[in-house]
mmCIF file of C-alpha atoms in Angstrom:
data_model
loop_
_atom_site.group_PDB
_atom_site.id
_atom_site.type_symbol
_atom_site.label_atom_id
_atom_site.label_comp_id
_atom_site.label_asym_id
_atom_site.label_seq_id
_atom_site.Cartn_x
_atom_site.Cartn_y
_atom_site.Cartn_z
ATOM 1 C CA UNK A 257 -0.010 0.483 -0.370
ATOM 2 C CA UNK A 258 3.290 2.217 0.610
ATOM 3 C CA UNK A 259 3.503 2.918 -3.372
ATOM 4 C CA UNK A 260 -0.437 3.323 -3.899
ATOM 5 C CA UNK A 261 -1.109 6.763 -5.332
ATOM 6 C CA UNK A 262 -3.342 9.104 -3.102
ATOM 7 C CA UNK A 263 -5.838 11.374 -4.306
ATOM 8 C CA UNK A 264 -6.634 14.609 -1.706
ATOM 9 C CA UNK A 265 -10.121 16.038 -1.949
ATOM 10 C CA UNK A 266 -9.172 18.843 -4.384
ATOM 11 C CA UNK A 267 -7.840 16.429 -6.848
ATOM 12 C CA UNK A 268 -4.155 16.186 -6.295
ATOM 13 C CA UNK A 269 -2.746 13.511 -6.516
ATOM 14 C CA UNK A 270 0.619 12.171 -4.854
ATOM 15 C CA UNK A 271 2.362 9.332 -6.486
ATOM 16 C CA UNK A 272 2.762 7.508 -3.280
ATOM 17 C CA UNK A 273 2.093 7.567 0.924
ATOM 18 C CA UNK A 274 5.902 8.480 1.585
ATOM 19 C CA UNK A 275 5.287 11.956 3.382
ATOM 20 C CA UNK A 276 8.851 13.860 4.425
ATOM 21 C CA UNK A 277 7.499 15.721 7.103
ATOM 22 C CA UNK A 278 9.302 18.979 8.122
ATOM 23 C CA UNK A 279 12.325 18.993 9.310
ATOM 24 C CA UNK A 280 14.497 22.724 10.181
ATOM 25 C CA UNK A 281 17.517 22.755 7.539
ATOM 26 C CA UNK A 282 19.023 25.563 9.278
ATOM 27 C CA UNK A 283 20.013 26.165 5.180
ATOM 28 C CA UNK A 284 19.178 30.110 4.634
ATOM 29 C CA UNK A 285 21.819 32.569 3.736
ATOM 30 C CA UNK A 286 20.510 35.935 5.447
ATOM 31 C CA UNK A 287 17.081 34.932 5.312
ATOM 32 C CA UNK A 288 16.885 33.765 1.693
ATOM 33 C CA UNK A 289 16.627 30.407 0.123
ATOM 34 C CA UNK A 290 20.333 28.565 -1.098
ATOM 35 C CA UNK A 291 21.309 25.907 -3.669
ATOM 36 C CA UNK A 292 21.791 23.676 -0.804
ATOM 37 C CA UNK A 293 18.312 23.501 -0.102
ATOM 38 C CA UNK A 294 17.487 22.843 -3.910
ATOM 39 C CA UNK A 295 20.589 20.483 -3.855
ATOM 40 C CA UNK A 296 18.740 18.652 -0.796
ATOM 41 C CA UNK A 297 15.117 18.624 -2.084
ATOM 42 C CA UNK A 298 15.875 17.670 -5.069
ATOM 43 C CA UNK A 299 18.143 14.619 -3.540
ATOM 44 C CA UNK A 300 14.848 13.640 -1.358
ATOM 45 C CA UNK A 301 12.512 13.673 -4.285
ATOM 46 C CA UNK A 302 14.692 11.544 -6.546
ATOM 47 C CA UNK A 303 14.830 9.318 -3.371
ATOM 48 C CA UNK A 304 11.285 8.633 -3.952
ATOM 49 C CA UNK A 305 9.127 10.659 -1.583
ATOM 50 C CA UNK A 306 5.462 10.742 -2.726
ATOM 51 C CA UNK A 307 5.200 14.181 -0.744
ATOM 52 C CA UNK A 308 8.016 16.390 0.776
ATOM 53 C CA UNK A 309 7.560 19.117 3.066
ATOM 54 C CA UNK A 310 10.334 22.477 3.777
ATOM 55 C CA UNK A 311 11.063 23.168 7.216
ATOM 56 C CA UNK A 312 10.233 26.608 8.483
ATOM 57 C CA UNK A 313 9.848 29.173 6.051
ATOM 58 C CA UNK A 314 9.091 32.311 7.910
ATOM 59 C CA UNK A 315 6.503 34.795 7.243
ATOM 60 C CA UNK A 316 8.207 37.680 8.568
ATOM 61 C CA UNK A 317 12.096 38.431 9.890
ATOM 62 C CA UNK A 318 10.211 38.875 13.581
ATOM 63 C CA UNK A 319 8.932 35.461 13.301
ATOM 64 C CA UNK A 320 12.187 33.757 13.038
ATOM 65 C CA UNK A 321 12.917 30.021 15.204
ATOM 66 C CA UNK A 322 16.818 30.928 14.325
ATOM 67 C CA UNK A 323 19.097 32.818 12.429
ATOM 68 C CA UNK A 324 19.028 30.521 9.347
ATOM 69 C CA UNK A 325 15.474 30.258 8.713
ATOM 70 C CA UNK A 326 13.936 31.250 5.458
ATOM 71 C CA UNK A 327 11.601 33.781 4.979
ATOM 72 C CA UNK A 328 9.146 34.344 2.587
ATOM 73 C CA UNK A 329 7.531 38.138 2.822
ATOM 74 C CA UNK A 330 8.157 39.485 -0.479
ATOM 75 C CA UNK A 331 8.639 38.316 -4.798
ATOM 76 C CA UNK A 332 12.406 39.236 -3.930
ATOM 77 C CA UNK A 333 13.445 35.577 -3.823
ATOM 78 C CA UNK A 334 10.947 34.535 -6.531
ATOM 79 C CA UNK A 335 13.670 32.897 -9.116
ATOM 80 C CA UNK A 336 15.129 30.964 -5.946
ATOM 81 C CA UNK A 337 12.087 29.847 -4.798
ATOM 82 C CA UNK A 338 11.111 28.266 -7.925
ATOM 83 C CA UNK A 339 14.210 26.617 -8.504
ATOM 84 C CA UNK A 340 13.916 24.778 -4.635
ATOM 85 C CA UNK A 341 10.015 24.433 -5.847
ATOM 86 C CA UNK A 342 11.283 23.045 -9.133
ATOM 87 C CA UNK A 343 13.904 20.864 -7.468
ATOM 88 C CA UNK A 344 11.539 19.195 -4.833
ATOM 89 C CA UNK A 345 8.757 18.098 -7.857
ATOM 90 C CA UNK A 346 11.704 16.017 -9.181
ATOM 91 C CA UNK A 347 10.157 12.937 -10.481
ATOM 92 C CA UNK A 348 6.192 13.887 -9.689
ATOM 93 C CA UNK A 349 7.179 14.613 -6.113
ATOM 94 C CA UNK A 350 4.749 16.948 -4.341
ATOM 95 C CA UNK A 351 6.389 20.189 -2.836
ATOM 96 C CA UNK A 352 4.992 21.433 -0.146
ATOM 97 C CA UNK A 353 5.883 24.797 1.978
ATOM 98 C CA UNK A 354 5.429 25.069 5.686
ATOM 99 C CA UNK A 355 5.004 28.703 6.840
ATOM 100 C CA UNK A 356 5.104 29.503 10.166
ATOM 101 C CA UNK A 357 5.546 32.449 12.861
ATOM 102 C CA UNK A 358 7.605 31.291 16.008
ATOM 103 C CA UNK A 359 6.157 33.627 17.946
ATOM 104 C CA UNK A 360 8.101 33.609 21.447
ATOM 105 C CA UNK A 361 10.007 30.782 20.319
ATOM 106 C CA UNK A 362 12.482 32.961 18.733
ATOM 107 C CA UNK A 363 16.011 32.907 20.108
ATOM 108 C CA UNK A 364 17.784 36.098 21.534
ATOM 109 C CA UNK A 365 20.070 36.017 18.099
ATOM 110 C CA UNK A 366 16.991 36.676 16.294
ATOM 111 C CA UNK A 367 15.776 39.502 18.325
ATOM 112 C CA UNK A 368 15.696 41.178 21.860
ATOM 113 C CA UNK A 369 11.951 41.166 22.183
ATOM 114 C CA UNK A 370 9.945 38.232 20.515
ATOM 115 C CA UNK A 371 5.745 38.501 20.344
ATOM 116 C CA UNK A 372 3.273 35.979 21.554
ATOM 117 C CA UNK A 373 -0.400 35.919 22.551
ATOM 118 C CA UNK A 374 0.133 36.939 25.711
ATOM 119 C CA UNK A 375 3.292 37.895 27.895
ATOM 120 C CA UNK A 376 3.680 34.614 29.229
ATOM 121 C CA UNK A 377 7.388 33.748 29.343
ATOM 122 C CA UNK A 378 8.766 30.133 28.346
ATOM 123 C CA UNK A 379 10.194 27.967 31.172
ATOM 124 C CA UNK A 380 13.754 26.174 30.625
ATOM 125 C CA UNK A 381 14.930 29.010 28.073
ATOM 126 C CA UNK A 382 16.934 31.253 30.239
ATOM 127 C CA UNK A 383 20.000 32.012 27.881
ATOM 128 C CA UNK A 384 18.292 31.352 24.421
ATOM 129 C CA UNK A 385 14.934 32.959 24.433
ATOM 130 C CA UNK A 386 13.872 36.500 26.024
ATOM 131 C CA UNK A 387 10.532 36.859 27.489
ATOM 132 C CA UNK A 388 7.980 37.931 25.110
ATOM 133 C CA UNK A 389 5.349 40.946 24.672
ATOM 134 C CA UNK A 390 1.740 40.750 24.187
ATOM 135 C CA UNK A 391 0.800 41.256 20.954
ATOM 136 C CA UNK A 392 -1.387 44.197 19.653
ATOM 137 C CA UNK A 393 -4.888 43.573 18.166
ATOM 138 C CA UNK A 394 -3.763 45.358 14.718
ATOM 139 C CA UNK A 395 -0.839 42.981 14.745
ATOM 140 C CA UNK A 396 -2.789 40.347 14.827
ATOM 141 C CA UNK A 397 -5.028 41.103 11.895
ATOM 142 C CA UNK A 398 -1.051 41.951 9.736
ATOM 143 C CA UNK A 399 0.295 38.451 10.751
ATOM 144 C CA UNK A 400 -2.731 37.129 9.408
ATOM 145 C CA UNK A 401 -2.181 38.711 6.338
ATOM 146 C CA UNK A 402 1.342 37.630 5.838
ATOM 147 C CA UNK A 403 0.580 34.410 6.257
ATOM 148 C CA UNK A 404 -1.567 34.676 3.270
ATOM 149 C CA UNK A 405 1.258 36.731 1.177
ATOM 150 C CA UNK A 406 3.787 33.927 1.820
ATOM 151 C CA UNK A 407 1.107 31.297 1.000
ATOM 152 C CA UNK A 408 0.707 33.381 -2.634
ATOM 153 C CA UNK A 409 4.166 33.799 -3.099
ATOM 154 C CA UNK A 410 4.781 29.838 -2.661
ATOM 155 C CA UNK A 411 2.073 29.449 -5.233
ATOM 156 C CA UNK A 412 3.934 31.929 -7.903
ATOM 157 C CA UNK A 413 7.136 29.888 -6.981
ATOM 158 C CA UNK A 414 5.649 26.791 -8.107
ATOM 159 C CA UNK A 415 5.436 24.958 -5.051
ATOM 160 C CA UNK A 416 2.759 22.465 -4.482
ATOM 161 C CA UNK A 417 1.008 24.067 -1.545
ATOM 162 C CA UNK A 418 1.525 25.260 1.974
ATOM 163 C CA UNK A 419 1.129 23.630 5.380
ATOM 164 C CA UNK A 420 0.318 25.783 8.237
ATOM 165 C CA UNK A 421 2.347 24.997 11.043
ATOM 166 C CA UNK A 422 -0.148 25.266 14.064
ATOM 167 C CA UNK A 423 2.008 23.012 16.221
ATOM 168 C CA UNK A 424 5.337 22.087 18.271
ATOM 169 C CA UNK A 425 4.613 25.559 20.528
ATOM 170 C CA UNK A 426 5.019 28.319 17.378
ATOM 171 C CA UNK A 427 2.456 31.164 17.332
ATOM 172 C CA UNK A 428 -0.234 29.585 16.140
ATOM 173 C CA UNK A 429 -0.091 26.944 18.659
ATOM 174 C CA UNK A 430 0.416 29.407 21.632
ATOM 175 C CA UNK A 431 -2.682 31.036 20.182
ATOM 176 C CA UNK A 432 -4.585 27.761 20.519
ATOM 177 C CA UNK A 433 -3.054 27.091 24.213
ATOM 178 C CA UNK A 434 -4.965 28.138 27.480
ATOM 179 C CA UNK A 435 -1.745 28.277 29.287
ATOM 180 C CA UNK A 436 0.259 30.572 26.930
ATOM 181 C CA UNK A 437 -3.417 32.673 24.902
ATOM 182 C CA UNK A 438 -4.848 34.179 28.827
ATOM 183 C CA UNK A 439 -6.518 37.090 26.627
ATOM 184 C CA UNK A 440 -9.395 38.063 27.402
ATOM 185 C CA UNK A 441 -10.891 39.479 24.141
ATOM 186 C CA UNK A 442 -12.111 38.017 20.749
ATOM 187 C CA UNK A 443 -8.330 35.950 20.270
ATOM 188 C CA UNK A 444 -9.044 34.592 23.965
ATOM 189 C CA UNK A 445 -10.728 32.826 26.836
ATOM 190 C CA UNK A 446 -13.011 30.049 24.700
ATOM 191 C CA UNK A 447 -11.220 27.655 22.483
ATOM 192 C CA UNK A 448 -13.387 29.514 19.683
ATOM 193 C CA UNK A 449 -11.500 32.290 20.280
ATOM 194 C CA UNK A 450 -8.322 30.451 20.944
ATOM 195 C CA UNK A 451 -8.794 28.937 17.731
ATOM 196 C CA UNK A 452 -10.120 32.286 15.439
ATOM 197 C CA UNK A 453 -6.392 33.171 14.086
ATOM 198 C CA UNK A 454 -5.748 29.779 12.751
ATOM 199 C CA UNK A 455 -9.110 30.048 11.299
ATOM 200 C CA UNK A 456 -8.736 33.209 9.871
ATOM 201 C CA UNK A 457 -5.402 32.459 8.484
ATOM 202 C CA UNK A 458 -7.025 29.194 7.141
ATOM 203 C CA UNK A 459 -9.657 31.202 5.554
ATOM 204 C CA UNK A 460 -7.586 34.184 4.211
ATOM 205 C CA UNK A 461 -5.161 31.674 2.452
ATOM 206 C CA UNK A 462 -8.062 29.514 1.067
ATOM 207 C CA UNK A 463 -9.956 32.112 -0.609
ATOM 208 C CA UNK A 464 -6.326 33.670 -2.170
ATOM 209 C CA UNK A 465 -5.121 30.502 -3.633
ATOM 210 C CA UNK A 466 -6.338 28.439 -6.686
ATOM 211 C CA UNK A 467 -8.310 24.793 -5.996
ATOM 212 C CA UNK A 468 -5.315 22.824 -7.072
ATOM 213 C CA UNK A 469 -3.297 24.165 -4.395
ATOM 214 C CA UNK A 470 -2.717 22.422 -1.370
ATOM 215 C CA UNK A 471 -3.557 23.907 2.410
ATOM 216 C CA UNK A 472 -2.920 21.533 4.909
ATOM 217 C CA UNK A 473 -2.308 22.268 8.762
ATOM 218 C CA UNK A 474 -0.028 20.541 11.439
ATOM 219 C CA UNK A 475 -1.499 20.456 14.472
ATOM 220 C CA UNK A 476 -0.711 18.707 17.623
ATOM 221 C CA UNK A 477 -2.801 16.412 19.513
ATOM 222 C CA UNK A 478 -1.775 17.644 22.536
ATOM 223 C CA UNK A 479 0.575 19.899 23.910
ATOM 224 C CA UNK A 480 1.435 17.771 26.684
ATOM 225 C CA UNK A 481 1.816 20.606 29.142
ATOM 226 C CA UNK A 482 -0.282 21.427 32.034
ATOM 227 C CA UNK A 483 -2.931 23.826 31.636
ATOM 228 C CA UNK A 484 -2.289 23.931 27.869
ATOM 229 C CA UNK A 485 -3.579 22.952 24.553
ATOM 230 C CA UNK A 486 -5.250 19.354 25.503
ATOM 231 C CA UNK A 487 -6.353 16.160 23.395
ATOM 232 C CA UNK A 488 -10.123 17.316 23.444
ATOM 233 C CA UNK A 489 -9.057 20.984 22.315
ATOM 234 C CA UNK A 490 -7.279 19.037 19.359
ATOM 235 C CA UNK A 491 -10.161 17.092 18.006
ATOM 236 C CA UNK A 492 -12.406 20.277 18.363
ATOM 237 C CA UNK A 493 -10.179 22.421 16.202
ATOM 238 C CA UNK A 494 -9.883 18.821 13.761
ATOM 239 C CA UNK A 495 -13.743 18.931 13.382
ATOM 240 C CA UNK A 496 -13.915 22.658 12.380
ATOM 241 C CA UNK A 497 -11.214 22.442 9.835
ATOM 242 C CA UNK A 498 -12.675 19.646 8.630
ATOM 243 C CA UNK A 499 -16.268 21.164 8.206
ATOM 244 C CA UNK A 500 -14.084 23.907 6.411
ATOM 245 C CA UNK A 501 -12.364 22.060 4.111
ATOM 246 C CA UNK A 502 -8.803 21.725 4.757
ATOM 247 C CA UNK A 503 -7.011 19.380 2.407
ATOM 248 C CA UNK A 504 -4.964 17.467 5.273
ATOM 249 C CA UNK A 505 -4.490 17.573 8.539
ATOM 250 C CA UNK A 506 -0.762 16.400 9.779
ATOM 251 C CA UNK A 507 -0.840 15.427 13.427
ATOM 252 C CA UNK A 508 2.445 15.776 16.085
ATOM 253 C CA UNK A 509 2.883 17.190 19.590
ATOM 254 C CA UNK A 510 4.410 18.990 22.474
ATOM 255 C CA UNK A 511 6.423 22.075 22.029
ATOM 256 C CA UNK A 512 10.057 23.148 23.703
ATOM 257 C CA UNK A 513 9.054 23.271 27.305
ATOM 258 C CA UNK A 514 7.285 19.636 26.562
ATOM 259 C CA UNK A 515 9.048 18.225 23.583
ATOM 260 C CA UNK A 516 6.759 14.648 23.020
ATOM 261 C CA UNK A 517 8.632 14.028 19.523
ATOM 262 C CA UNK A 518 11.713 13.149 21.662
ATOM 263 C CA UNK A 519 10.380 11.032 23.962
ATOM 264 C CA UNK A 520 8.340 8.063 22.657
ATOM 265 C CA UNK A 521 5.551 5.974 24.427
ATOM 266 C CA UNK A 522 5.990 2.531 25.595
ATOM 267 C CA UNK A 523 2.197 2.017 24.530
ATOM 268 C CA UNK A 524 2.945 2.912 20.955
ATOM 269 C CA UNK A 525 6.334 1.872 20.735
ATOM 270 C CA UNK A 526 5.151 -1.377 18.672
ATOM 271 C CA UNK A 527 3.438 0.300 16.031
ATOM 272 C CA UNK A 528 6.443 3.202 15.087
ATOM 273 C CA UNK A 529 3.959 5.793 15.645
ATOM 274 C CA UNK A 530 3.744 8.127 18.877
ATOM 275 C CA UNK A 531 0.187 9.571 17.870
ATOM 276 C CA UNK A 532 -1.860 6.186 16.544
ATOM 277 C CA UNK A 533 -4.029 6.465 18.863
ATOM 278 C CA UNK A 534 -4.926 9.572 18.335
ATOM 279 C CA UNK A 535 -5.422 8.991 14.839
ATOM 280 C CA UNK A 536 -8.444 6.233 15.789
ATOM 281 C CA UNK A 537 -9.987 9.620 17.751
ATOM 282 C CA UNK A 538 -9.876 11.571 15.030
ATOM 283 C CA UNK A 539 -11.486 9.157 12.277
ATOM 284 C CA UNK A 540 -14.250 9.239 14.050
ATOM 285 C CA UNK A 541 -14.931 12.644 13.597
ATOM 286 C CA UNK A 542 -13.472 13.215 10.168
ATOM 287 C CA UNK A 543 -12.144 11.916 6.871
ATOM 288 C CA UNK A 544 -9.325 14.635 6.165
ATOM 289 C CA UNK A 545 -6.814 13.003 4.581
ATOM 290 C CA UNK A 546 -4.501 12.304 7.795
ATOM 291 C CA UNK A 547 -0.700 12.114 8.353
ATOM 292 C CA UNK A 548 0.911 10.798 11.464
ATOM 293 C CA UNK A 549 4.597 12.156 12.155
ATOM 294 C CA UNK A 550 6.854 10.291 14.816
ATOM 295 C CA UNK A 551 8.698 7.064 15.225
ATOM 296 C CA UNK A 552 8.192 5.028 11.794
ATOM 297 C CA UNK A 553 11.024 3.136 10.541
ATOM 298 C CA UNK A 554 10.342 -0.283 9.445
ATOM 299 C CA UNK A 555 8.706 -1.028 6.190
ATOM 300 C CA UNK A 556 6.012 -3.788 8.046
ATOM 301 C CA UNK A 557 4.945 -0.493 10.842
ATOM 302 C CA UNK A 558 4.590 1.656 7.652
ATOM 303 C CA UNK A 559 2.401 -0.320 5.646
ATOM 304 C CA UNK A 560 0.229 -2.060 8.814
ATOM 305 C CA UNK A 561 -0.496 1.917 9.686
ATOM 306 C CA UNK A 562 -2.051 2.337 6.141
ATOM 307 C CA UNK A 563 -4.197 -1.256 6.055
ATOM 308 C CA UNK A 564 -5.859 -0.580 9.079
ATOM 309 C CA UNK A 565 -7.305 3.167 8.170
ATOM 310 C CA UNK A 566 -5.573 4.660 10.977
ATOM 311 C CA UNK A 567 -4.019 7.363 8.374
ATOM 312 C CA UNK A 568 -3.529 8.181 4.874
ATOM 313 C CA UNK A 569 0.249 9.034 4.005
ATOM 314 C CA UNK A 570 2.800 8.144 6.329
ATOM 315 C CA UNK A 571 5.075 10.793 8.128
ATOM 316 C CA UNK A 572 8.672 10.505 8.189
ATOM 317 C CA UNK A 573 11.118 12.854 9.182
ATOM 318 C CA UNK A 574 14.427 11.569 10.743
ATOM 319 C CA UNK A 575 15.068 8.658 8.909
ATOM 320 C CA UNK A 576 15.350 10.809 5.317
ATOM 321 C CA UNK A 577 18.378 13.133 6.736
ATOM 322 C CA UNK A 578 20.307 9.532 7.405
ATOM 323 C CA UNK A 579 18.561 7.466 4.317
ATOM 324 C CA UNK A 580 17.437 10.284 1.700
ATOM 325 C CA UNK A 581 16.451 7.390 -0.801
ATOM 326 C CA UNK A 582 14.429 5.537 1.981
ATOM 327 C CA UNK A 583 11.587 4.954 -0.324
ATOM 328 C CA UNK A 584 13.130 3.658 -3.443
ATOM 329 C CA UNK A 585 15.049 1.099 -0.640
ATOM 330 C CA UNK A 586 11.881 0.066 0.462
ATOM 331 C CA UNK A 587 10.647 -0.192 -3.028
ATOM 332 C CA UNK A 588 13.938 -2.212 -4.685
ATOM 333 C CA UNK A 589 14.237 -4.583 -1.225
ATOM 334 C CA UNK A 590 17.242 -2.722 -0.322
ATOM 335 C CA UNK A 591 15.887 -1.002 2.990
ATOM 336 C CA UNK A 592 17.184 -2.398 6.475
ATOM 337 C CA UNK A 593 14.777 -0.785 9.282
ATOM 338 C CA UNK A 594 17.256 2.410 10.500
ATOM 339 C CA UNK A 595 17.662 2.458 14.247
ATOM 340 C CA UNK A 596 18.174 6.358 15.908
ATOM 341 C CA UNK A 597 19.982 6.737 18.713
ATOM 342 C CA UNK A 598 19.679 9.660 21.150
ATOM 343 C CA UNK A 599 22.078 12.191 20.080
ATOM 344 C CA UNK A 600 24.374 12.419 22.946
ATOM 345 C CA UNK A 601 27.539 13.523 24.615
ATOM 346 C CA UNK A 602 27.767 11.283 27.503
ATOM 347 C CA UNK A 603 27.851 13.858 29.914
ATOM 348 C CA UNK A 604 24.503 14.117 31.655
ATOM 349 C CA UNK A 605 24.408 18.067 32.751
ATOM 350 C CA UNK A 606 24.756 18.622 28.852
ATOM 351 C CA UNK A 607 22.460 15.902 27.720
ATOM 352 C CA UNK A 608 19.982 17.041 30.158
ATOM 353 C CA UNK A 609 20.227 20.904 29.722
ATOM 354 C CA UNK A 610 20.900 20.890 26.090
ATOM 355 C CA UNK A 611 19.891 17.295 24.666
ATOM 356 C CA UNK A 612 16.851 18.418 22.526
ATOM 357 C CA UNK A 613 18.807 21.133 20.756
ATOM 358 C CA UNK A 614 21.973 19.417 20.273
ATOM 359 C CA UNK A 615 19.943 16.319 18.634
ATOM 360 C CA UNK A 616 18.377 18.963 16.302
ATOM 361 C CA UNK A 617 22.008 20.217 15.208
ATOM 362 C CA UNK A 618 23.203 16.895 14.736
ATOM 363 C CA UNK A 619 20.328 16.076 12.201
ATOM 364 C CA UNK A 620 20.785 19.440 10.159
ATOM 365 C CA UNK A 621 24.182 18.461 9.562
ATOM 366 C CA UNK A 622 23.033 15.586 8.327
ATOM 367 C CA UNK A 623 21.002 18.073 5.880
ATOM 368 C CA UNK A 624 23.771 20.132 5.144
ATOM 369 C CA UNK A 625 26.202 17.290 3.878
ATOM 370 C CA UNK A 626 23.347 16.128 1.741
ATOM 371 C CA UNK A 627 23.152 20.056 0.582
ATOM 372 C CA UNK A 628 26.581 20.091 -0.192
ATOM 373 C CA UNK A 629 26.619 16.664 -2.265
ATOM 374 C CA UNK A 630 27.903 14.798 0.528
ATOM 375 C CA UNK A 631 26.241 11.133 2.100
ATOM 376 C CA UNK A 632 24.821 11.381 5.455
ATOM 377 C CA UNK A 633 27.371 10.562 8.372
ATOM 378 C CA UNK A 634 25.395 8.397 10.914
ATOM 379 C CA UNK A 635 28.916 8.161 13.206
ATOM 380 C CA UNK A 636 29.072 12.042 13.193
ATOM 381 C CA UNK A 637 30.087 12.741 16.647
ATOM 382 C CA UNK A 638 28.161 14.641 18.809
ATOM 383 C CA UNK A 639 30.748 16.531 20.252
ATOM 384 C CA UNK A 640 32.028 17.645 17.058
ATOM 385 C CA UNK A 641 28.574 19.173 16.491
ATOM 386 C CA UNK A 642 28.201 20.899 19.871
ATOM 387 C CA UNK A 643 31.593 22.745 19.407
ATOM 388 C CA UNK A 644 31.064 23.531 15.976
ATOM 389 C CA UNK A 645 27.843 25.068 16.908
ATOM 390 C CA UNK A 646 29.225 26.757 19.905
ATOM 391 C CA UNK A 647 32.099 28.012 17.779
ATOM 392 C CA UNK A 648 30.176 29.612 14.679
ATOM 393 C CA UNK A 649 26.869 30.974 16.971
ATOM 394 C CA UNK A 650 27.534 31.036 19.971
ATOM 395 C CA UNK A 651 24.663 30.073 23.374
ATOM 396 C CA UNK A 652 22.384 31.190 21.284
ATOM 397 C CA UNK A 653 23.367 29.220 18.021
ATOM 398 C CA UNK A 654 22.517 25.603 19.581
ATOM 399 C CA UNK A 655 18.841 25.508 17.398
ATOM 400 C CA UNK A 656 15.557 25.102 19.463
ATOM 401 C CA UNK A 657 13.763 24.844 16.093
ATOM 402 C CA UNK A 658 11.887 22.279 15.092
ATOM 403 C CA UNK A 659 9.343 22.346 12.513
#
């Protein structure tokens, strides 16, 4: 079933069920897309994926989640964006731009004062991220317009669609969370108010792109944080987006303060999908095309999830950074189930304090190698990545970014 085509409700067809989920690449040059990104996505497309989703493409410079994020707020880089889109569409692959704003998850290296729905600081990010200020009402409307404009530019550049990032504690996710969103106006309070920012972005994008241009969303099943966005909230948002005709929903979970994607639950380990139980609940209220990302490693588990009807496409991220032609290898029968171990220095204090950030930087190093036309290096030293990152960027250079 992995190699059966899938047709989305708007008529767009993916050639197979492999959905390369977003991973932050940090390969921009002064906010601009680069030849390394073109090379990386061409490699993945030639590797057999049906759908590729870019890492964070930010709607403005204030919203960057790292120094080296791509920003698309105007058409100045349209030629390179077109080259990036074309590379990702090699061999009939669909190429989706993930559009995002980091909100308060924007490091000091990007700006002194990040913005958020409410002035609620992140915990455990001292030295990396400053406390945010609350957005004014007119700024919120401006941000909605920013998402719409970025989506329009993506369409003009030749991308197959956009994915609105409403997960992992970034700005839209912050609006959805009653912990992070403590506003008492039309943008906060009830779930209807808290989801208004996401709904208005979706409505604006959908009204300003072609019907055959895919518009999807990445959503947390839950924040896994006390007082945060929970599973019931998530299912209600899914139901609303389904009624509005969203093209696909990718489910993930967690945020910087509670990174669920880095902690596999024993109850789902056998199925190799962190959020498969949530998918079963979602199927009862929505038939919108569903992608689950997190934990898939073996061909058998991928096929099982598809044949069970729990999801429509298999979301895979980190394995693509180590096996860029994973789908082709599976089709040829040469794929050996990948084992991904935690990236650690072996020093407990460092691994506890910066383990998640070190891991992300390690995988970004693999993507950089591919972008340079080299092979991934599964034996790359965690210490080498740590020292290189600190040397180049200082303390703020350890990426806290997740796509």
